Coordinates of C-alpha atoms in Angstrom, one line a residue:
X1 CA 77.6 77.9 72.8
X2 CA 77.5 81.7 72.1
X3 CA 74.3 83.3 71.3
X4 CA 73.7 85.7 68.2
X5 CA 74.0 89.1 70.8
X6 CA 77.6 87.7 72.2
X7 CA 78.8 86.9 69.1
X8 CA 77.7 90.5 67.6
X9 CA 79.8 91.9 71.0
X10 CA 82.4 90.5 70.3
X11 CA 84.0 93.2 67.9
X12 CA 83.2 95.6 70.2
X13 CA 84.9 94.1 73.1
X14 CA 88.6 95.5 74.1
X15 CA 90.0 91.9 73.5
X16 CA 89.4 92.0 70.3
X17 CA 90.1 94.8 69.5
X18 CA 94.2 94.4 70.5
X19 CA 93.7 90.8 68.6
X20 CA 93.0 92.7 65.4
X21 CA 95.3 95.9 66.0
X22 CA 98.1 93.4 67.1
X23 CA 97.5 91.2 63.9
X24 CA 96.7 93.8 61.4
X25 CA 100.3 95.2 62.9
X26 CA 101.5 91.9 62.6
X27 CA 100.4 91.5 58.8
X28 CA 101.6 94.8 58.3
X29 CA 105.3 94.4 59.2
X30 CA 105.4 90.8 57.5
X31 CA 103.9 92.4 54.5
X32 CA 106.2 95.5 54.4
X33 CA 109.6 93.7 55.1
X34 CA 108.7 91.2 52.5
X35 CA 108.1 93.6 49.8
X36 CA 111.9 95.4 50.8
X37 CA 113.0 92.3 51.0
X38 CA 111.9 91.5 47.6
X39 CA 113.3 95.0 46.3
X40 CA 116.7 94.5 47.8
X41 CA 116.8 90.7 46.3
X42 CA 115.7 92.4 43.1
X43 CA 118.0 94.6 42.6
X44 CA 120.8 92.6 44.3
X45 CA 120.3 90.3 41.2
X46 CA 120.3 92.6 38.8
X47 CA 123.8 94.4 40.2
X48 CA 125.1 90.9 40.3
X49 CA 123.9 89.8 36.5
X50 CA 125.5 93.4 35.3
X51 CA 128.4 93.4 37.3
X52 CA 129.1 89.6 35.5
X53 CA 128.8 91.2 31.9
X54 CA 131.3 93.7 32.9
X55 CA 133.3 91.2 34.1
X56 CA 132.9 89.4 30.8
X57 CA 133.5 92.2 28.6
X58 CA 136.4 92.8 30.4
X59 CA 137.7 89.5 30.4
X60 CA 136.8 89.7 26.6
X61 CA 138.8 92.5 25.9
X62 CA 141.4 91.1 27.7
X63 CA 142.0 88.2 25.2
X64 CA 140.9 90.5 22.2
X65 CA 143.9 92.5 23.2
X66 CA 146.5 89.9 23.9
X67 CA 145.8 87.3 21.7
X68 CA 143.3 88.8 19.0
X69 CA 140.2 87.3 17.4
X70 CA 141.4 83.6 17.8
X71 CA 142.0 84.7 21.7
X72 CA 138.7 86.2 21.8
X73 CA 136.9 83.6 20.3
X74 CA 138.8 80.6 22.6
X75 CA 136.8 82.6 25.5
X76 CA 133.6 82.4 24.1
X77 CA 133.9 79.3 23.7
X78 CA 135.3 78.2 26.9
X79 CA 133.2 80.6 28.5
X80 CA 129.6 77.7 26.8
X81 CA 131.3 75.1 28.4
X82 CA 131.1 76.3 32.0
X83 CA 127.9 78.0 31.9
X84 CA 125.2 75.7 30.3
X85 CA 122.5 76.8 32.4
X86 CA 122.2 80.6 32.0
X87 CA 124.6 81.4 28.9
X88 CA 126.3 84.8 28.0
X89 CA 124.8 86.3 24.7
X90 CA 128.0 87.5 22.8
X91 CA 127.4 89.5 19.4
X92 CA 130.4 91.3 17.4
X93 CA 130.5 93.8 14.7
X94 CA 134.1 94.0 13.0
X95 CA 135.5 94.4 9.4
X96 CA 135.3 97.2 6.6
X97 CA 131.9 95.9 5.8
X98 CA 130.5 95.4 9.6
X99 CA 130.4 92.2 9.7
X100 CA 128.1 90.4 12.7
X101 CA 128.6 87.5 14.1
X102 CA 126.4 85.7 17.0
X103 CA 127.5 83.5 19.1
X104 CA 125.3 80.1 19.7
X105 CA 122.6 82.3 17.9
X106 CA 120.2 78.9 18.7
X107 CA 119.9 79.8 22.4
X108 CA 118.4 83.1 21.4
X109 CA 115.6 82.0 19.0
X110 CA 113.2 83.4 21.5
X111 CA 114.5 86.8 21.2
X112 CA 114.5 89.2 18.2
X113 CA 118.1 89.6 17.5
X114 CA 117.3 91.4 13.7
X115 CA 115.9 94.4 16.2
X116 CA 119.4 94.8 17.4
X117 CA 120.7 95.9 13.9
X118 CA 118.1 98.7 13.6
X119 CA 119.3 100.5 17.1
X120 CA 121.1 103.7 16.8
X121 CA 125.0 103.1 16.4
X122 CA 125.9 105.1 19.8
X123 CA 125.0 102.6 21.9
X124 CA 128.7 102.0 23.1
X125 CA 128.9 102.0 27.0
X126 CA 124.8 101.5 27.2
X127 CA 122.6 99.5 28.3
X128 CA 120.3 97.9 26.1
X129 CA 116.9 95.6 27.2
X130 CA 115.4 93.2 24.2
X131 CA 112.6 91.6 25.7
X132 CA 111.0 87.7 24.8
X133 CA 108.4 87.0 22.1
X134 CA 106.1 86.3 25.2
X135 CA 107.2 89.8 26.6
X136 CA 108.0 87.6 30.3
X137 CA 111.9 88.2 30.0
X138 CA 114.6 90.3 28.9
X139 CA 118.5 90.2 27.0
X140 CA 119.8 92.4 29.1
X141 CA 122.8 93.9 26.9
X142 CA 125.9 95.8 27.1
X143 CA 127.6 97.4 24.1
X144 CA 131.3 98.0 24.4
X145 CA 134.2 98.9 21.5
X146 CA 137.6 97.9 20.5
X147 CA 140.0 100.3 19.6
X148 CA 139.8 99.1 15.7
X149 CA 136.4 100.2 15.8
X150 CA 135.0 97.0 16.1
X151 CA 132.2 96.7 18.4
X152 CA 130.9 93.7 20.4
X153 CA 127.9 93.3 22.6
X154 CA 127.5 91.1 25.9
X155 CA 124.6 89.9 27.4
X156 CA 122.5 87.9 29.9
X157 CA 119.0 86.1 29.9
X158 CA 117.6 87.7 32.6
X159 CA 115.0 84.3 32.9
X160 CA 116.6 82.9 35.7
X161 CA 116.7 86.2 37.8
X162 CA 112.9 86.5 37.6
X163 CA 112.3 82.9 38.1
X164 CA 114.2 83.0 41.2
X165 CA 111.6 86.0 42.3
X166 CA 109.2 84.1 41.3
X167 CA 110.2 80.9 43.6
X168 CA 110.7 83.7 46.3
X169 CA 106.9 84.8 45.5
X170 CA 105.6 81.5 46.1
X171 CA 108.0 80.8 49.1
X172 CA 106.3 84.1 50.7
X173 CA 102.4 82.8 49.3
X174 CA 103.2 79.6 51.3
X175 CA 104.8 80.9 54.3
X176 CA 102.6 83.8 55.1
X177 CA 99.0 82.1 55.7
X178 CA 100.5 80.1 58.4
X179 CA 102.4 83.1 59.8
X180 CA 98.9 85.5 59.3
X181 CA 97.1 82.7 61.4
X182 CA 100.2 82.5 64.1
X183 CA 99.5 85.8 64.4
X184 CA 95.8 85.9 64.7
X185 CA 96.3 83.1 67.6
X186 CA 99.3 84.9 68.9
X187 CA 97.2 88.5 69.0
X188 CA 94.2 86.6 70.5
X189 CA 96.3 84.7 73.1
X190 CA 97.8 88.3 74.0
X191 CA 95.3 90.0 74.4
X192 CA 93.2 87.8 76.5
X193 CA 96.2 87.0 79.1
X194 CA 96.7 91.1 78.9
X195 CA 93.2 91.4 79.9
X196 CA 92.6 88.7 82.4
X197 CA 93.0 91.0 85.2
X198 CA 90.6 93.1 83.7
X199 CA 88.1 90.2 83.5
X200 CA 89.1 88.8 87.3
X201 CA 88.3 92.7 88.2
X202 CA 84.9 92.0 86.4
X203 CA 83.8 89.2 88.1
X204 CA 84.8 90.3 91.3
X205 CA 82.8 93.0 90.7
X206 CA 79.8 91.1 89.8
X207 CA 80.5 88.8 93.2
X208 CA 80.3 92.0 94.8
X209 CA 77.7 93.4 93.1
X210 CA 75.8 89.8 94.2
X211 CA 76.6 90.6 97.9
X212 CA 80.1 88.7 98.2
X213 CA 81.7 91.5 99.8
X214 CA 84.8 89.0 100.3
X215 CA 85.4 88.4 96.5
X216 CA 89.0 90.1 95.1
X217 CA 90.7 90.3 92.5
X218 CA 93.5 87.6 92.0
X219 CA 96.6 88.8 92.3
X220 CA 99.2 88.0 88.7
X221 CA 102.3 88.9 90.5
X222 CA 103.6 90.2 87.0
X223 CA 104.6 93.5 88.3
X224 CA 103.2 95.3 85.4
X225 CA 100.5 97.9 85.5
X226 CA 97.7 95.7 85.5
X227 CA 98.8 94.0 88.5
X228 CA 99.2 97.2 90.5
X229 CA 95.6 98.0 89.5
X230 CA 94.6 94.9 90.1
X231 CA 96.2 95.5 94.1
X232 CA 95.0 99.0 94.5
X233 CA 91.4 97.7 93.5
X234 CA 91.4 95.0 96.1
X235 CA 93.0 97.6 98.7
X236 CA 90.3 100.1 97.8
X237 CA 87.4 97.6 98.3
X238 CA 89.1 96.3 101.5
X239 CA 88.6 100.4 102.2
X240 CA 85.5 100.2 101.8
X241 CA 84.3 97.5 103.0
X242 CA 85.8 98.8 106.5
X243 CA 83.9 102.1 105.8
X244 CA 80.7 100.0 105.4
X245 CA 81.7 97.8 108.5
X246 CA 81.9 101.3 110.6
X247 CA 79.3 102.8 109.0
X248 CA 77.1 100.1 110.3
X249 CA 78.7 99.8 113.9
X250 CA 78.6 104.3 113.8
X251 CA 74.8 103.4 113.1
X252 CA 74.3 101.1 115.2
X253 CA 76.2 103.0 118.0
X254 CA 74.2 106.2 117.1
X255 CA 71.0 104.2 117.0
X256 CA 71.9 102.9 120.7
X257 CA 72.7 106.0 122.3
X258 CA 69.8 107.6 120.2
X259 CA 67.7 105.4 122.0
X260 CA 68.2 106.5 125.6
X261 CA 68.1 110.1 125.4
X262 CA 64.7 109.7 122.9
X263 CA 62.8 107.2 125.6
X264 CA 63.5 109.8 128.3
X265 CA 62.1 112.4 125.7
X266 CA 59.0 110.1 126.0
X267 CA 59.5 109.4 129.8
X268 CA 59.4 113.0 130.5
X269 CA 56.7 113.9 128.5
X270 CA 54.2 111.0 129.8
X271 CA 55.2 111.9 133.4
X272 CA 54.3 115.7 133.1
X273 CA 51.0 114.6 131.0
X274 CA 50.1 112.5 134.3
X275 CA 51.1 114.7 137.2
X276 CA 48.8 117.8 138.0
X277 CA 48.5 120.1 134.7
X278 CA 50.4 123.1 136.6
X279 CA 53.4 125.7 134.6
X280 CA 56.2 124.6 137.7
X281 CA 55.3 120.8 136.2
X282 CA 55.3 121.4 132.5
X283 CA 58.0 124.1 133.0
X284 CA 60.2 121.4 134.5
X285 CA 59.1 118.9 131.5
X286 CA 60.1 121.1 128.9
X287 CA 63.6 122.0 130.7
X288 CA 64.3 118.4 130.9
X289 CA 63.3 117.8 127.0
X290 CA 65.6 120.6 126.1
X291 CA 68.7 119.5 127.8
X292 CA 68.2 116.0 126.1
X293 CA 67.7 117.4 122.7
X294 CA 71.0 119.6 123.6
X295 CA 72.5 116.1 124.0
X296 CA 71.2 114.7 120.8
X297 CA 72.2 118.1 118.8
X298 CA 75.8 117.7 120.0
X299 CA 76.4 114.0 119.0
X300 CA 74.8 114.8 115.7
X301 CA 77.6 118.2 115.6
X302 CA 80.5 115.8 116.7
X303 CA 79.7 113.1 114.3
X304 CA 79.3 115.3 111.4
X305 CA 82.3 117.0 112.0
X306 CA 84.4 113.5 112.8
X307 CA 82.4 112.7 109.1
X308 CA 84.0 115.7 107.5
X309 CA 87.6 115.8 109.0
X310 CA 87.6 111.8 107.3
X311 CA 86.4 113.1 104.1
X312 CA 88.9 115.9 104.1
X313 CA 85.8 118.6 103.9
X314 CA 86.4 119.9 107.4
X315 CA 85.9 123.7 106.8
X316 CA 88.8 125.3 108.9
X317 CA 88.8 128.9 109.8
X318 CA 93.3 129.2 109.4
X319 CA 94.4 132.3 111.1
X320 CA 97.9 133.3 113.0
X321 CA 96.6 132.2 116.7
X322 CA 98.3 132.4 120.0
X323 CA 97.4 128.9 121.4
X324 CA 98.8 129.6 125.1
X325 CA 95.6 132.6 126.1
X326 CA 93.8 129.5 124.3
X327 CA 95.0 126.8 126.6
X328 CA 94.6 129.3 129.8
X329 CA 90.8 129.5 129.3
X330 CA 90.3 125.9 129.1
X331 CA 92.5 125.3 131.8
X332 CA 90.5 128.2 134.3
X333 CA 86.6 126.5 132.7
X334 CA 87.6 123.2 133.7
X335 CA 89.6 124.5 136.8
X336 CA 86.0 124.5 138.4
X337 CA 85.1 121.1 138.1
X338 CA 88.6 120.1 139.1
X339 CA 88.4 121.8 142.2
X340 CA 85.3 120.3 142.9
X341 CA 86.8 116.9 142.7
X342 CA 89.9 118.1 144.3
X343 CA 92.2 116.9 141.2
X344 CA 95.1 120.0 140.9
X345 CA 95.6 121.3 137.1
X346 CA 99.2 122.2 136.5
X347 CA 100.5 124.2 133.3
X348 CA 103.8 124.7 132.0
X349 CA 103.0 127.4 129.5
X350 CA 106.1 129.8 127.3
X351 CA 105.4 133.5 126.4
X352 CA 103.9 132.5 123.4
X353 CA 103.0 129.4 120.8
X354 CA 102.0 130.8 117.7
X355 CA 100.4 129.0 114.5
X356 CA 97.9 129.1 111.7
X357 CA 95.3 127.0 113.2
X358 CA 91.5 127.3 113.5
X359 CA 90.8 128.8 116.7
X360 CA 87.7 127.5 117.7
X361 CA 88.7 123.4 116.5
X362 CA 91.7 123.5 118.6
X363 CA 89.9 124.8 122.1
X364 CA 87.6 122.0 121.0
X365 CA 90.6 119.8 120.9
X366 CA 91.7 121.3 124.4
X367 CA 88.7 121.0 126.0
X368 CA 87.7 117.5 125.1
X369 CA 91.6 116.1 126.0
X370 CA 91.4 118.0 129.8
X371 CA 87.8 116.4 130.3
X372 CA 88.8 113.1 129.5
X373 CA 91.7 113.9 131.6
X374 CA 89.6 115.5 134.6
X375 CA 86.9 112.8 134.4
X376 CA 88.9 110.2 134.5
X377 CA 91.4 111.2 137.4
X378 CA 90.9 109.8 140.7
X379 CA 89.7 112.5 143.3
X380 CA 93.0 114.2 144.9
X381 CA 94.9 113.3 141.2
X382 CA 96.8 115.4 139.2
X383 CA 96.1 116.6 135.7
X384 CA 99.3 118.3 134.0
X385 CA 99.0 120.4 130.8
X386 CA 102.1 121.9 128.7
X387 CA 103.1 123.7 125.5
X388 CA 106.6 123.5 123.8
X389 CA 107.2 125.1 120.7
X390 CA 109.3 122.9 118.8
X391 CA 111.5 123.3 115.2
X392 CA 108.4 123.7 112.8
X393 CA 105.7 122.1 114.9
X394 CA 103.8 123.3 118.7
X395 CA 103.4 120.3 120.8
X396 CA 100.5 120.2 123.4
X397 CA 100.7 117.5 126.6
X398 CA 98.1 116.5 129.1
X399 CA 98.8 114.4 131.8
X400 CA 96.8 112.5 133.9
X401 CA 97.1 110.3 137.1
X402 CA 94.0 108.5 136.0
X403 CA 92.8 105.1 135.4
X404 CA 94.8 104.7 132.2
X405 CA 94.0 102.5 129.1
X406 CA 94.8 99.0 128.8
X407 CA 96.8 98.0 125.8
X408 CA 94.7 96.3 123.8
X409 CA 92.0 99.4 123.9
X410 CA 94.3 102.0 123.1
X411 CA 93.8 101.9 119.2
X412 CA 89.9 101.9 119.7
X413 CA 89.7 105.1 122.1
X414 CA 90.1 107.3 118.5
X415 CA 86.8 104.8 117.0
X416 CA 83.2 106.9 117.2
X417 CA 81.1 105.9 119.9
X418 CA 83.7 104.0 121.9
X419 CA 84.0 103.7 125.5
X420 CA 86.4 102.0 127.4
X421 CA 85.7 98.4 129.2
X422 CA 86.7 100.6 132.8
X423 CA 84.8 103.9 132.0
X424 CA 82.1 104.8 134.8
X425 CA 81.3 107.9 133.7
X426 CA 78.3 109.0 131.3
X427 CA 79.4 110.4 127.8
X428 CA 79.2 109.8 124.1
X429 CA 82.2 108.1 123.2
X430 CA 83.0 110.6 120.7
X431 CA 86.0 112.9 122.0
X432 CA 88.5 111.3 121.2
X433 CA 87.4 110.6 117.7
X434 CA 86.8 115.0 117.5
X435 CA 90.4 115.2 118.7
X436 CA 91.8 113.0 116.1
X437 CA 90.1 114.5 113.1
X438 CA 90.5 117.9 114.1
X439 CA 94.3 117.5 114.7
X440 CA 94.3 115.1 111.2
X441 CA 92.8 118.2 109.2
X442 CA 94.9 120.6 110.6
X443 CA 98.0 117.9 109.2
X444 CA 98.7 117.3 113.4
X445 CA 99.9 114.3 114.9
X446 CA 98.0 112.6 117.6
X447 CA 99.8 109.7 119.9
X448 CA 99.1 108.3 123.5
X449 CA 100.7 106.4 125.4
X450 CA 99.2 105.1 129.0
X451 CA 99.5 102.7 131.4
X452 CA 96.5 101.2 133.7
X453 CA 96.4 102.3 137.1
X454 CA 98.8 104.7 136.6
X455 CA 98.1 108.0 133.9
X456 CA 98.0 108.4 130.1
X457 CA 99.7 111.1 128.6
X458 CA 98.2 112.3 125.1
X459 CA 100.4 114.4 122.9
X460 CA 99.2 116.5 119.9
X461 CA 101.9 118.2 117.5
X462 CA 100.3 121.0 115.2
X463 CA 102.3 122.5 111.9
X464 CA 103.5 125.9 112.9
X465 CA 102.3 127.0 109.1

């Protein structure tokens, strides 16, 4: 049972509102091609009733000139026989004295025949309408002339021509309350099976809204417009409901690794509040509380920037840059700690590999891939880097004799905050993920390819423009 408020909605709701447009469209047309309809059927039956007194008067004349007044009078009276129903009114004016004569003058009692003699004489060739006593009906008249002067007059009741308009008038009373309400249902049943997804993408909503974040939108398989909305909706909730999934794992993550470098914050500070109050101790403290909150700062930088590379808001610095000095100075800073571990770097640089690139995001790109690739790589392993400039695009390698990456984690490395089942060394878990969206906003390619025990080799392609 509706209440008062719903029922007042309802002629605001879209629904109804393509019930009534459809309807009133409906009514409209029905409306409109009945009246031309009834104009065409009107006129069609008044050409036809004319084009039968022509016919008579010809026929008339006919007779009159082949076998005279006895001819013409044979016709008119052969002419009663056959048409009982609706009768031809034949008048004729002949002789010195203009004598008239009427034909059957009792089937046209209703009809003031004296009015014809007060006409003006030029009539012949006219037309000539003498309507009822009741004024419902006409005599519909045509005057024509014999070549001895005599005149004679043919005419038709036009009676039966209205009342088959009027049967036609009360066919279309009859017939269009049905089709009105036909089209009510037909507008109503329309538009609600036009709006269904609409309402499916209502309640899904209001599921949602409840905290189903499950509930979608079922699909119509129509293939119209509605139906692709109806997909693209599901698709973009699906979005983000993965974006809410990470969000809370990034949290989570962020929360975890938060927590470590926070306690020894606390850890630090209580231990230099309980040793002897000297500058070496607090000195030492306060060194130790910086380098952790260096830590923090730099997993806040990378997540923010992995944040706005996702959201397309990565500010980028593009200028004409020569990546090979690029790549030189993040092979000689890591060439250090290489050394130390006694992994070989080896580079297969050209002259040159020029792009518009930001300079500073792609030796952060750099530097992340060869630590990865250092820190990962066995003592006395090799790490390989190269640079080919290719049709349209400069493609960047680094190769490593490493650990590699097992199959099923090689989708996951690009994930914030991930580290790998086999990593032993400390880090955040967010390089990979700064690779990916920097090479993404540039509109780079990123693929690796890897297998355990053995190496992975990640390549980055970069637009040359």
């Amino acid at each position: 049972m509706l209440s008062i408020q719903q029922i007042l909605k309802v002629p605001r709701t879209i629904g109804f509102k393509i019930a009534a447009g459809y309807s009133f469209l409906f009514a409209c047309s029905f409306v409109g091609l009945t009246i031309f309809a009834y104009l065409f059927l009107e006129n069609t039956l008044a050409r036809q009733d004319r084009q039968m007194i022509r016919d008579e008067v010809e026929s008339l004349q006919g007779h009159y000139n082949s076998g005279g007044w006895a001819a013409f009078n044979q016709t008119v009276m052969d002419n009663d026989r056959f048409r009982k129903n609706n009768p031809f009114f034949t008048r004729v004016i002949h002789g010195p004295e203009k004598e008239e004569k009427i034909f059957f003058p009792q089937y046209w009692k209703e009809f003031d025949l004296a009015a014809l003699k007060e006409l003006p004489g030029q009539t012949t060739g006219k037309w000539i309408n003498l309507p009822n006593q009741g004024q419902t009906y006409t005599l519909e008249i045509f005057t024509a002339s014999q070549p001895n002067g005599s005149l004679f007059q043919v005419g038709i009741s036009t009676e039966e021509r209205l009342s088959d308009l009027q049967r036609y008038e009360q066919s279309f009373l009859v017939i269009s309350i049905p089709l009105i309400l036909l089209a009510v249902g037909g507008g109503a049943f329309l538009s609600r099976r036009t709006l269904m997804p609409m309402r499916n993408m209502i309640s899904t909503v209001g599921f949602i809204e409840a905290g189903k974040m499950d509930a979608r939108v079922p699909e119509t398989h129509t293939g119209d417009e509605l139906d692709e909305l109806g997909r693209l909706f599901n698709r973009m909730i699906e979005k983000i409901n993965q974006l809410i999934q990470g969000m809370k794992g990034s949290l989570d993550s962020v929360a975890h690794d938060l927590r470590t470098p926070m306690t020894r914050f606390r850890n630090i500070a209580e231990a230099a509040l309980q040793k002897d109050h000297t500058a070496p101790v607090y000195r030492e403290a306060l060194q130790e509380c910086v380098d952790e909150s260096d830590r923090i700062l730099r997993m806040l930088h990378m997540l923010m920037d992995i944040s706005e590379a996702e959201a397309g808001t990565m500010r980028l610095r593009l200028q004409p840059v020569n990546l090979v000095p690029l790549a030189e100075g993040i092979v000689d800073m890591y060439g250090y700690v290489a050394e130390e571990k006694g992994i070989q770097i080896k580079t297969d640089f050209p002259g040159e590999a020029l792009l518009e690139a930001d300079a500073d995001r792609i030796c952060q790109v750099l530097a992340n891939l060869l630590d990865n690739a250092v820190k990962f790589t066995e003592p006395g392993g090799e790490v390989g880097v190269s640079i080919k400039n290719l049709p349209n695009r400069v493609q960047i390698e680094v190769i490593d004799s490493g650990i590699g990456i097992p199959p099923e984690e090689i989708q996951k490395i690009w994930d914030r905050l991930y580290r790998g089942g086999g990593a032993t060394q400390k880090g955040l878990g967010l390089g990979l993920s700064v690779v990916n969206a920097v090479v993404h906003a540039h509109l780079g390619d990123v693929q690796v390819s890897s297998v355990p025990g053995s190496g992975s080799i990640f390549t980055v392609q970069l637009p040359v423009h």
